[in-house]
Short mmCIF file of C-alpha atoms in Angstrom, two decimals:
data_model
loop_
_atom_site.label_atom_id
_atom_site.label_comp_id
_atom_site.label_asym_id
_atom_site.label_seq_id
_atom_site.Cartn_x
_atom_site.Cartn_y
_atom_site.Cartn_z
CA UNK A 17 -127.25 13.80 -71.50
CA UNK A 18 -128.00 14.98 -75.02
CA UNK A 19 -127.41 13.14 -78.27
CA UNK A 20 -124.17 15.01 -78.99
CA UNK A 21 -122.66 13.83 -75.68
CA UNK A 22 -123.70 10.25 -76.31
CA UNK A 23 -122.30 10.53 -79.84
CA UNK A 24 -118.97 11.65 -78.38
CA UNK A 25 -118.88 8.61 -76.07
CA UNK A 26 -119.74 6.40 -79.05
CA UNK A 27 -116.82 7.92 -80.97
CA UNK A 28 -114.50 7.23 -78.02
CA UNK A 29 -115.66 3.61 -77.81
CA UNK A 30 -115.31 3.17 -81.58
CA UNK A 31 -111.75 4.52 -81.44
CA UNK A 32 -110.85 2.10 -78.66
CA UNK A 33 -112.41 -0.71 -80.68
CA UNK A 34 -110.50 0.11 -83.88
CA UNK A 35 -107.09 0.65 -82.24
CA UNK A 36 -106.40 -3.10 -81.57
CA UNK A 37 -106.99 -3.81 -85.29
CA UNK A 38 -104.30 -1.32 -86.27
CA UNK A 39 -101.64 -1.68 -83.54
CA UNK A 40 -100.18 -4.28 -81.22
CA UNK A 41 -101.08 -2.71 -77.92
CA UNK A 42 -99.65 -3.63 -74.51
CA UNK A 43 -101.97 -5.72 -72.38
CA UNK A 44 -102.33 -2.95 -69.81
CA UNK A 45 -103.58 -0.58 -72.52
CA UNK A 46 -106.10 -3.14 -73.77
CA UNK A 47 -107.33 -3.64 -70.22
CA UNK A 48 -107.72 0.13 -69.84
CA UNK A 49 -109.70 0.22 -73.09
CA UNK A 50 -111.96 -2.58 -71.87
CA UNK A 51 -112.66 -0.75 -68.60
CA UNK A 52 -113.43 2.47 -70.48
CA UNK A 53 -115.74 0.58 -72.85
CA UNK A 54 -117.68 -0.92 -69.95
CA UNK A 55 -118.04 2.53 -68.41
CA UNK A 56 -119.40 3.90 -71.70
CA UNK A 57 -121.84 1.00 -72.01
CA UNK A 58 -122.94 1.73 -68.45
CA UNK A 59 -123.57 5.36 -69.40
CA UNK A 60 -125.65 4.21 -72.38
CA UNK A 61 -127.68 1.93 -70.08
CA UNK A 62 -128.18 4.73 -67.54
CA UNK A 63 -129.24 7.20 -70.26
CA UNK A 64 -131.62 4.65 -71.80
CA UNK A 65 -133.21 3.83 -68.44
CA UNK A 66 -133.71 7.48 -67.51
CA UNK A 67 -135.29 8.35 -70.86
CA UNK A 68 -137.50 5.24 -70.72
CA UNK A 69 -138.75 6.21 -67.26
CA UNK A 70 -139.55 9.75 -68.42
CA UNK A 71 -141.10 8.78 -71.77
CA UNK A 72 -144.78 9.63 -72.14
CA UNK A 73 -145.30 6.74 -74.60
CA UNK A 74 -142.94 3.95 -73.58
CA UNK A 75 -144.01 1.60 -76.35
CA UNK A 76 -143.18 4.21 -78.99
CA UNK A 77 -139.89 4.92 -77.17
CA UNK A 78 -138.84 1.25 -77.22
CA UNK A 79 -139.78 0.79 -80.90
CA UNK A 80 -137.85 3.87 -82.07
CA UNK A 81 -134.98 2.69 -84.35
CA UNK A 82 -132.23 4.59 -82.55
CA UNK A 83 -133.41 3.37 -79.16
CA UNK A 84 -133.42 -0.21 -80.47
CA UNK A 85 -129.81 0.34 -81.53
CA UNK A 86 -129.00 1.53 -78.01
CA UNK A 87 -130.50 -1.67 -76.61
CA UNK A 88 -128.25 -3.78 -78.87
CA UNK A 89 -125.22 -1.69 -77.84
CA UNK A 90 -126.06 -2.32 -74.18
CA UNK A 91 -126.98 -6.01 -74.40
CA UNK A 92 -124.36 -7.32 -76.88
CA UNK A 93 -121.31 -6.97 -74.53
CA UNK A 94 -123.24 -8.70 -71.74
CA UNK A 95 -122.79 -12.04 -73.54
CA UNK A 96 -119.19 -11.97 -72.33
CA UNK A 97 -120.47 -12.35 -68.78
CA UNK A 98 -122.30 -15.61 -69.53
CA UNK A 99 -120.13 -18.51 -68.21
CA UNK A 100 -120.81 -20.76 -71.21
CA UNK A 101 -120.04 -18.01 -73.72
CA UNK A 102 -117.06 -16.27 -72.07
CA UNK A 103 -114.43 -19.03 -72.79
CA UNK A 104 -115.42 -19.20 -76.46
CA UNK A 105 -115.29 -15.42 -76.80
CA UNK A 106 -111.93 -15.24 -75.07
CA UNK A 107 -110.03 -16.42 -78.13
CA UNK A 108 -108.33 -13.82 -80.30
CA UNK A 109 -110.47 -14.32 -83.48
CA UNK A 110 -113.68 -14.16 -81.44
CA UNK A 111 -112.53 -10.97 -79.70
CA UNK A 112 -111.73 -9.38 -83.05
CA UNK A 113 -115.19 -10.28 -84.36
CA UNK A 114 -116.77 -8.77 -81.22
CA UNK A 115 -114.73 -5.58 -81.65
CA UNK A 116 -115.72 -5.37 -85.31
CA UNK A 117 -119.37 -5.80 -84.30
CA UNK A 118 -118.94 -2.98 -81.78
CA UNK A 119 -117.52 -0.73 -84.50
CA UNK A 120 -120.53 -1.47 -86.71
CA UNK A 121 -122.87 -0.58 -83.84
CA UNK A 122 -121.21 2.62 -82.69
CA UNK A 123 -120.66 4.00 -86.21
CA UNK A 124 -124.33 4.85 -86.89
CA UNK A 125 -124.69 6.06 -83.29
CA UNK A 126 -121.98 8.67 -83.90
CA UNK A 127 -123.81 9.94 -87.00
CA UNK A 128 -127.04 10.19 -85.00
CA UNK A 129 -125.25 12.27 -82.38
CA UNK A 130 -124.35 14.84 -85.03
CA UNK A 131 -127.93 15.26 -86.21
CA UNK A 132 -129.86 18.19 -84.80
CA UNK A 133 -133.13 17.15 -83.21
CA UNK A 134 -136.15 18.35 -85.16
CA UNK A 135 -138.02 21.02 -83.20
CA UNK A 136 -141.37 19.80 -81.89
CA UNK A 137 -144.46 21.22 -83.46
CA UNK A 138 -145.72 24.01 -81.21
CA UNK A 139 -149.32 23.07 -81.95
CA UNK A 140 -150.60 19.53 -82.07
CA UNK A 141 -151.94 18.92 -85.54
CA UNK A 142 -154.91 16.63 -85.84
CA UNK A 143 -154.00 13.14 -86.95
CA UNK A 144 -156.58 13.11 -89.74
CA UNK A 145 -159.98 13.03 -88.02
CA UNK A 146 -162.29 15.89 -88.92
CA UNK A 147 -163.92 17.94 -86.16
CA UNK A 148 -167.30 19.55 -86.81
CA UNK A 149 -169.27 21.73 -84.38
CA UNK A 150 -172.55 23.66 -84.48
CA UNK A 151 -173.06 26.90 -82.53
CA UNK A 152 -176.64 28.15 -82.19
CA UNK A 153 -177.65 31.75 -81.72
CA UNK A 154 -178.64 31.00 -78.12
CA UNK A 155 -175.03 30.05 -77.33
CA UNK A 156 -175.41 26.27 -77.15
CA UNK A 157 -172.73 24.18 -78.87
CA UNK A 158 -173.01 20.72 -80.41
CA UNK A 159 -169.54 19.27 -80.88
CA UNK A 160 -168.34 16.02 -82.47
CA UNK A 161 -170.90 16.24 -85.23
CA UNK A 162 -170.71 14.02 -88.29
CA UNK A 163 -169.93 14.83 -91.90
CA UNK A 164 -173.49 13.82 -92.80
CA UNK A 165 -174.85 16.63 -90.61
CA UNK A 166 -172.53 19.13 -92.29
CA UNK A 167 -173.60 17.90 -95.72
CA UNK A 168 -177.25 18.39 -94.75
CA UNK A 169 -176.43 21.95 -93.64
CA UNK A 170 -174.72 22.62 -97.01
CA UNK A 171 -177.86 21.48 -98.81
CA UNK A 172 -180.13 23.69 -96.69
CA UNK A 173 -178.14 26.23 -94.58
CA UNK A 174 -179.72 27.07 -91.23
CA UNK A 175 -179.03 29.87 -88.73
CA UNK A 176 -176.36 27.78 -86.97
CA UNK A 177 -172.72 28.73 -87.02
CA UNK A 178 -170.97 25.62 -88.35
CA UNK A 179 -167.24 25.14 -87.87
CA UNK A 180 -165.19 22.32 -89.42
CA UNK A 181 -161.47 21.67 -89.02
CA UNK A 182 -159.01 19.31 -90.65
CA UNK A 183 -161.27 18.38 -93.54
CA UNK A 184 -159.94 16.24 -96.36
CA UNK A 185 -159.59 17.63 -99.91
CA UNK A 186 -162.62 15.57 -100.91
CA UNK A 187 -164.74 17.22 -98.20
CA UNK A 188 -163.48 20.67 -99.19
CA UNK A 189 -164.41 19.91 -102.80
CA UNK A 190 -167.90 18.85 -101.69
CA UNK A 191 -168.31 22.09 -99.69
CA UNK A 192 -167.12 24.23 -102.60
CA UNK A 193 -169.47 22.49 -105.02
CA UNK A 194 -172.44 22.58 -102.69
CA UNK A 195 -172.09 26.28 -101.79
CA UNK A 196 -170.99 27.48 -105.23
CA UNK A 197 -167.53 28.75 -104.28
CA UNK A 198 -164.06 27.96 -105.60
CA UNK A 199 -162.16 25.12 -103.98
CA UNK A 200 -158.91 26.93 -104.80
CA UNK A 201 -160.10 29.96 -102.84
CA UNK A 202 -160.81 27.78 -99.81
CA UNK A 203 -157.48 25.94 -99.96
CA UNK A 204 -155.54 29.20 -100.44
CA UNK A 205 -157.31 30.80 -97.48
CA UNK A 206 -156.33 27.88 -95.23
CA UNK A 207 -152.62 28.28 -95.92
CA UNK A 208 -150.53 29.64 -93.05
CA UNK A 209 -149.23 32.39 -95.35
CA UNK A 210 -152.73 33.74 -95.98
CA UNK A 211 -153.66 37.30 -94.98
CA UNK A 212 -156.92 39.03 -93.95
CA UNK A 213 -159.20 39.76 -96.90
CA UNK A 214 -162.83 39.89 -97.94
CA UNK A 215 -164.37 38.60 -101.18
CA UNK A 216 -167.89 38.59 -102.58
CA UNK A 217 -169.07 35.20 -103.86
CA UNK A 218 -172.85 35.51 -104.30
CA UNK A 219 -174.81 34.67 -102.27
CA UNK A 220 -171.95 34.41 -99.78
CA UNK A 221 -169.35 36.82 -98.46
CA UNK A 222 -165.96 35.19 -97.84
CA UNK A 223 -163.60 36.34 -95.06
CA UNK A 224 -160.09 35.14 -94.32
CA UNK A 225 -158.43 35.78 -90.95
CA UNK A 226 -155.29 34.54 -89.22
CA UNK A 227 -155.94 33.84 -85.56
CA UNK A 228 -152.75 34.00 -83.41
CA UNK A 229 -152.41 30.97 -81.20
CA UNK A 230 -152.87 31.46 -77.46
CA UNK A 231 -150.32 28.69 -76.81
CA UNK A 232 -147.42 29.63 -79.10
CA UNK A 233 -146.86 33.21 -80.27
CA UNK A 234 -145.11 32.15 -83.47
CA UNK A 235 -148.09 30.15 -84.70
CA UNK A 236 -151.19 31.37 -86.55
CA UNK A 237 -154.41 29.50 -87.30
CA UNK A 238 -155.94 30.55 -90.66
CA UNK A 239 -159.73 30.73 -90.47
CA UNK A 240 -161.98 30.95 -93.55
CA UNK A 241 -165.57 32.18 -93.13
CA UNK A 242 -168.52 32.08 -95.50
CA UNK A 243 -171.44 34.17 -94.25
CA UNK A 244 -174.84 35.22 -95.38
CA UNK A 245 -177.44 37.22 -93.46
CA UNK A 246 -178.33 34.29 -91.19
CA UNK A 247 -175.81 31.50 -91.92
CA UNK A 248 -172.11 31.11 -91.08
CA UNK A 249 -169.62 28.42 -92.06
CA UNK A 250 -166.02 28.59 -90.82
CA UNK A 251 -163.15 26.31 -91.81
CA UNK A 252 -159.65 25.82 -90.42
CA UNK A 253 -156.82 23.34 -90.72
CA UNK A 254 -156.47 22.92 -86.98
CA UNK A 255 -158.98 22.47 -84.13
CA UNK A 256 -160.91 25.53 -83.00
CA UNK A 257 -162.84 25.13 -79.76
CA UNK A 258 -166.18 26.89 -80.27
CA UNK A 259 -167.15 26.22 -76.66
CA UNK A 260 -164.79 29.03 -75.63
CA UNK A 261 -166.74 31.55 -77.68
CA UNK A 262 -169.01 33.75 -75.62
CA UNK A 263 -171.34 35.52 -78.02
CA UNK A 264 -172.59 38.79 -76.54
CA UNK A 265 -176.22 39.70 -77.00
CA UNK A 266 -176.59 42.07 -79.94
CA UNK A 267 -179.18 43.39 -82.35
CA UNK A 268 -176.88 42.77 -85.30
CA UNK A 269 -177.77 40.10 -87.89
CA UNK A 270 -176.42 36.67 -87.03
CA UNK A 271 -173.86 36.53 -89.85
CA UNK A 272 -172.42 40.00 -89.18
CA UNK A 273 -172.46 39.29 -85.45
CA UNK A 274 -170.37 36.13 -85.89
CA UNK A 275 -167.84 37.89 -88.15
CA UNK A 276 -167.38 40.81 -85.77
CA UNK A 277 -167.01 38.39 -82.89
CA UNK A 278 -164.19 36.58 -84.71
CA UNK A 279 -162.55 39.92 -85.56
CA UNK A 280 -162.73 40.91 -81.90
CA UNK A 281 -161.15 37.57 -80.91
CA UNK A 282 -158.36 38.14 -83.45
CA UNK A 283 -157.68 41.59 -81.98
CA UNK A 284 -157.63 40.19 -78.44
CA UNK A 285 -155.05 37.59 -79.50
CA UNK A 286 -152.95 40.28 -81.20
CA UNK A 287 -153.14 42.38 -78.05
CA UNK A 288 -151.73 39.41 -76.10
CA UNK A 289 -149.09 38.99 -78.80
CA UNK A 290 -148.13 42.68 -78.55
CA UNK A 291 -147.70 42.38 -74.79
CA UNK A 292 -145.56 39.24 -75.05
CA UNK A 293 -143.32 40.66 -77.77
CA UNK A 294 -142.81 43.91 -75.85
CA UNK A 295 -141.71 41.88 -72.84
CA UNK A 296 -139.35 39.80 -75.00
CA UNK A 297 -137.76 42.94 -76.49
CA UNK A 298 -137.27 44.41 -73.01
CA UNK A 299 -135.53 41.21 -71.90
CA UNK A 300 -133.26 41.39 -74.95
CA UNK A 301 -132.45 45.03 -74.16
CA UNK A 302 -131.25 44.02 -70.70
CA UNK A 303 -128.58 41.73 -72.18
CA UNK A 304 -125.07 43.26 -72.01
CA UNK A 305 -124.17 44.37 -75.51
CA UNK A 306 -120.56 43.22 -75.22
CA UNK A 307 -121.68 39.77 -73.99
CA UNK A 308 -124.35 38.86 -76.55
CA UNK A 309 -125.06 35.11 -76.46
CA UNK A 310 -124.77 33.11 -79.64
CA UNK A 311 -128.55 32.66 -79.72
CA UNK A 312 -129.22 36.43 -79.71
CA UNK A 313 -129.30 36.93 -83.46
CA UNK A 314 -131.25 33.70 -84.03
CA UNK A 315 -133.90 34.71 -81.48
CA UNK A 316 -134.13 38.28 -82.75
CA UNK A 317 -134.46 37.03 -86.34
CA UNK A 318 -137.47 34.87 -85.40
CA UNK A 319 -138.95 37.70 -83.36
CA UNK A 320 -138.45 40.15 -86.22
CA UNK A 321 -140.20 37.80 -88.65
CA UNK A 322 -143.06 37.36 -86.18
CA UNK A 323 -143.49 41.12 -85.75
CA UNK A 324 -143.31 41.70 -89.52
CA UNK A 325 -146.05 39.10 -90.10
CA UNK A 326 -148.23 40.55 -87.34
CA UNK A 327 -147.69 44.07 -88.68
CA UNK A 328 -148.76 43.02 -92.17
CA UNK A 329 -151.85 41.21 -90.89
CA UNK A 330 -152.94 44.16 -88.74
CA UNK A 331 -152.35 46.60 -91.60
CA UNK A 332 -154.64 44.58 -93.88
CA UNK A 333 -157.19 43.98 -91.13
CA UNK A 334 -157.28 47.70 -90.35
CA UNK A 335 -157.90 48.48 -94.01
CA UNK A 336 -160.61 45.84 -94.22
CA UNK A 337 -162.39 47.25 -91.15
CA UNK A 338 -162.13 50.79 -92.49
CA UNK A 339 -163.78 49.68 -95.75
CA UNK A 340 -166.57 48.00 -93.79
CA UNK A 341 -166.95 51.02 -91.52
CA UNK A 342 -167.35 53.61 -94.29
CA UNK A 343 -169.67 51.43 -96.37
CA UNK A 344 -167.30 50.57 -99.23
CA UNK A 345 -167.86 46.92 -98.34
CA UNK A 346 -170.99 45.64 -96.62
CA UNK A 347 -171.62 42.69 -94.37
CA UNK A 348 -174.68 40.64 -95.32
CA UNK A 349 -177.72 41.92 -93.49
CA UNK A 350 -175.88 44.84 -91.88
CA UNK A 351 -177.60 48.18 -92.47
CA UNK A 352 -175.88 51.53 -92.89
CA UNK A 353 -177.21 52.62 -89.50
CA UNK A 354 -175.34 49.71 -87.86
CA UNK A 355 -171.89 50.51 -89.28
CA UNK A 356 -170.96 52.34 -86.07
CA UNK A 357 -170.37 48.94 -84.43
CA UNK A 358 -167.31 48.46 -86.65
CA UNK A 359 -165.57 51.73 -85.72
CA UNK A 360 -164.24 50.55 -82.30
CA UNK A 361 -162.72 47.46 -83.92
CA UNK A 362 -161.02 49.61 -86.58
CA UNK A 363 -159.59 51.89 -83.88
CA UNK A 364 -158.33 48.89 -81.92
CA UNK A 365 -156.67 47.48 -85.04
CA UNK A 366 -155.01 50.88 -85.65
CA UNK A 367 -153.69 50.99 -82.08
CA UNK A 368 -152.34 47.42 -82.23
CA UNK A 369 -150.74 48.10 -85.61
CA UNK A 370 -148.86 51.10 -84.19
CA UNK A 371 -147.87 49.12 -81.08
CA UNK A 372 -146.48 46.22 -83.11
CA UNK A 373 -144.71 48.67 -85.44
CA UNK A 374 -143.06 50.48 -82.51
CA UNK A 375 -141.95 47.17 -81.01
CA UNK A 376 -140.50 46.13 -84.34
CA UNK A 377 -138.59 49.42 -84.66
CA UNK A 378 -137.18 48.95 -81.15
CA UNK A 379 -136.06 45.44 -82.07
CA UNK A 380 -134.42 46.66 -85.29
CA UNK A 381 -132.53 49.35 -83.34
CA UNK A 382 -131.37 46.71 -80.85
CA UNK A 383 -130.19 44.41 -83.65
CA UNK A 384 -128.34 47.31 -85.31
CA UNK A 385 -126.61 48.14 -82.02
CA UNK A 386 -125.40 44.56 -81.54
CA UNK A 387 -124.25 44.39 -85.17
CA UNK A 388 -122.26 47.61 -84.74
CA UNK A 389 -120.61 46.29 -81.58
CA UNK A 390 -119.82 42.97 -83.28
CA UNK A 391 -118.36 44.80 -86.31
CA UNK A 392 -116.28 47.01 -84.01
CA UNK A 393 -114.89 43.99 -82.17
CA UNK A 394 -114.08 42.32 -85.49
CA UNK A 395 -112.25 45.44 -86.70
CA UNK A 396 -110.22 45.57 -83.48
CA UNK A 397 -109.23 41.94 -83.89
CA UNK A 398 -108.25 42.45 -87.53
CA UNK A 399 -106.14 45.48 -86.56
CA UNK A 400 -104.39 43.49 -83.85
CA UNK A 401 -103.77 40.68 -86.32
CA UNK A 402 -102.31 43.17 -88.83
CA UNK A 403 -99.99 44.63 -86.18
CA UNK A 404 -98.71 41.21 -85.09
CA UNK A 405 -98.22 40.11 -88.70
CA UNK A 406 -96.31 43.29 -89.62
CA UNK A 407 -94.04 43.08 -86.56
CA UNK A 408 -93.33 39.39 -87.20
CA UNK A 409 -92.56 40.13 -90.85
CA UNK A 410 -89.61 42.44 -90.00
CA UNK A 411 -87.34 39.84 -88.31
CA UNK A 412 -88.47 37.22 -90.84
CA UNK A 413 -87.32 39.41 -93.76
CA UNK A 414 -84.07 40.41 -92.04
CA UNK A 415 -83.29 36.83 -91.14
CA UNK A 416 -84.08 35.69 -94.65
CA UNK A 417 -81.74 38.27 -96.21
CA UNK A 418 -78.79 37.92 -93.83
CA UNK A 419 -79.11 34.42 -92.49
CA UNK A 420 -77.41 33.31 -89.27
CA UNK A 421 -73.82 33.35 -90.63
CA UNK A 422 -72.51 36.92 -90.81
CA UNK A 423 -68.83 35.98 -91.10
CA UNK A 424 -68.77 36.09 -94.88
CA UNK A 425 -71.09 39.06 -95.27
CA UNK A 426 -69.73 42.00 -97.36
CA UNK A 427 -70.49 44.37 -94.48
CA UNK A 428 -68.96 44.41 -91.03
CA UNK A 429 -71.88 43.88 -88.66
CA UNK A 430 -72.41 41.54 -85.79
CA UNK A 431 -75.43 39.48 -84.88
CA UNK A 432 -76.08 41.73 -81.89
CA UNK A 433 -76.06 44.83 -84.10
CA UNK A 434 -78.53 43.22 -86.50
CA UNK A 435 -80.79 42.21 -83.63
CA UNK A 436 -80.64 45.72 -82.17
CA UNK A 437 -81.44 47.31 -85.52
CA UNK A 438 -84.32 44.91 -86.04
CA UNK A 439 -85.69 45.74 -82.57
CA UNK A 440 -85.48 49.48 -83.26
CA UNK A 441 -87.28 49.00 -86.58
CA UNK A 442 -90.05 46.95 -84.88
CA UNK A 443 -90.44 49.62 -82.19
CA UNK A 444 -90.71 52.29 -84.89
CA UNK A 445 -93.43 50.36 -86.68
CA UNK A 446 -95.21 49.70 -83.38
CA UNK A 447 -95.05 53.41 -82.53
CA UNK A 448 -96.57 54.23 -85.93
CA UNK A 449 -99.51 51.91 -85.22
CA UNK A 450 -99.96 53.42 -81.77
CA UNK A 451 -99.90 56.94 -83.21
CA UNK A 452 -102.67 55.95 -85.65
CA UNK A 453 -104.74 54.68 -82.75
CA UNK A 454 -104.79 51.03 -83.75
CA UNK A 455 -104.05 49.84 -80.20
CA UNK A 456 -106.73 51.87 -78.45
#
């Protein structure tokens, strides 16, 4: 049972606890209330036991404030079953105190039942511990490295690809100072709203990418890279497993090779995203238009925002790759005769951009169709309401003018004649609405 259901039962128990304070109830009614209260307490105990058995962290479950309140709600009435306590609690003042205590317990529980549960984070964010890894050109990875090793690399960069995630602001400041780049640029690049771009910060070239998550399509991992001809440093807010990277053998310089590998990984993730969103749109298209669920517009809104973000990222990434491919921007150590290696990535970005754009247009058309159907249904209801109101207004006006007593009226008409005339007038108005097509 969800929190709303338990909140409803808490409201029922609270009502049955307040009623004896306000009214003198028959004994049979009070006994019925007591039985219902015990049933509700039993439901709370059953719900608590089931959730406790299924909890992944039972200690955290027990110490949660609302669960502690549930325990008090369950245990407090059990004192009535203790032989030494039951006679003392059987008196009227003691019962009233117990009922008041029950009201105080169930009141907050009702409020909790009205609260919407906060959606869980789709990606587990690190609890504060930094993660640093070194990837060598031969493909070997050293993970769980220390900050001291990263600081030594900053002092004298080697040919390793160093990746660090979840660094503190102090560590980011130390990196910015040691490498001669702006701390603001690093922090801005690590925001989830960042977009692909390239900046020259001598002797480094800075790249910013958003890597779609392989676990949750609505989540992106911003990655910031600083590269030179033979050194690479990448930063992210969230963990990035470098052991999954399989660097292909290439004659490209190490820095350019790492950047193009990341770009290829980004495109692979966007290709997966394009496939998933196309499938989601097809599933939405199969929904009957006249039976759209309440969640349709909420789901399509989130999907539209996701596609718009992906479209913007791919548009900028395509432009960035085109600049690198035609030599307007250069990767450190990459010669003009090696620019051909960028062309396939630019073509892939172009293809994915068009795919995402087409999916977005299909979704917008689907949303427009459902909006038109909803507007049509609303117009039909408003027309029906106007017809009913107009027809009801005719006898109301006639009755208000003539009243029920026609004996003293200045004209010689009977109640039957008035009713017949009113009926004919209503039929005439109804026929007019039918002729205008309002009942089709």
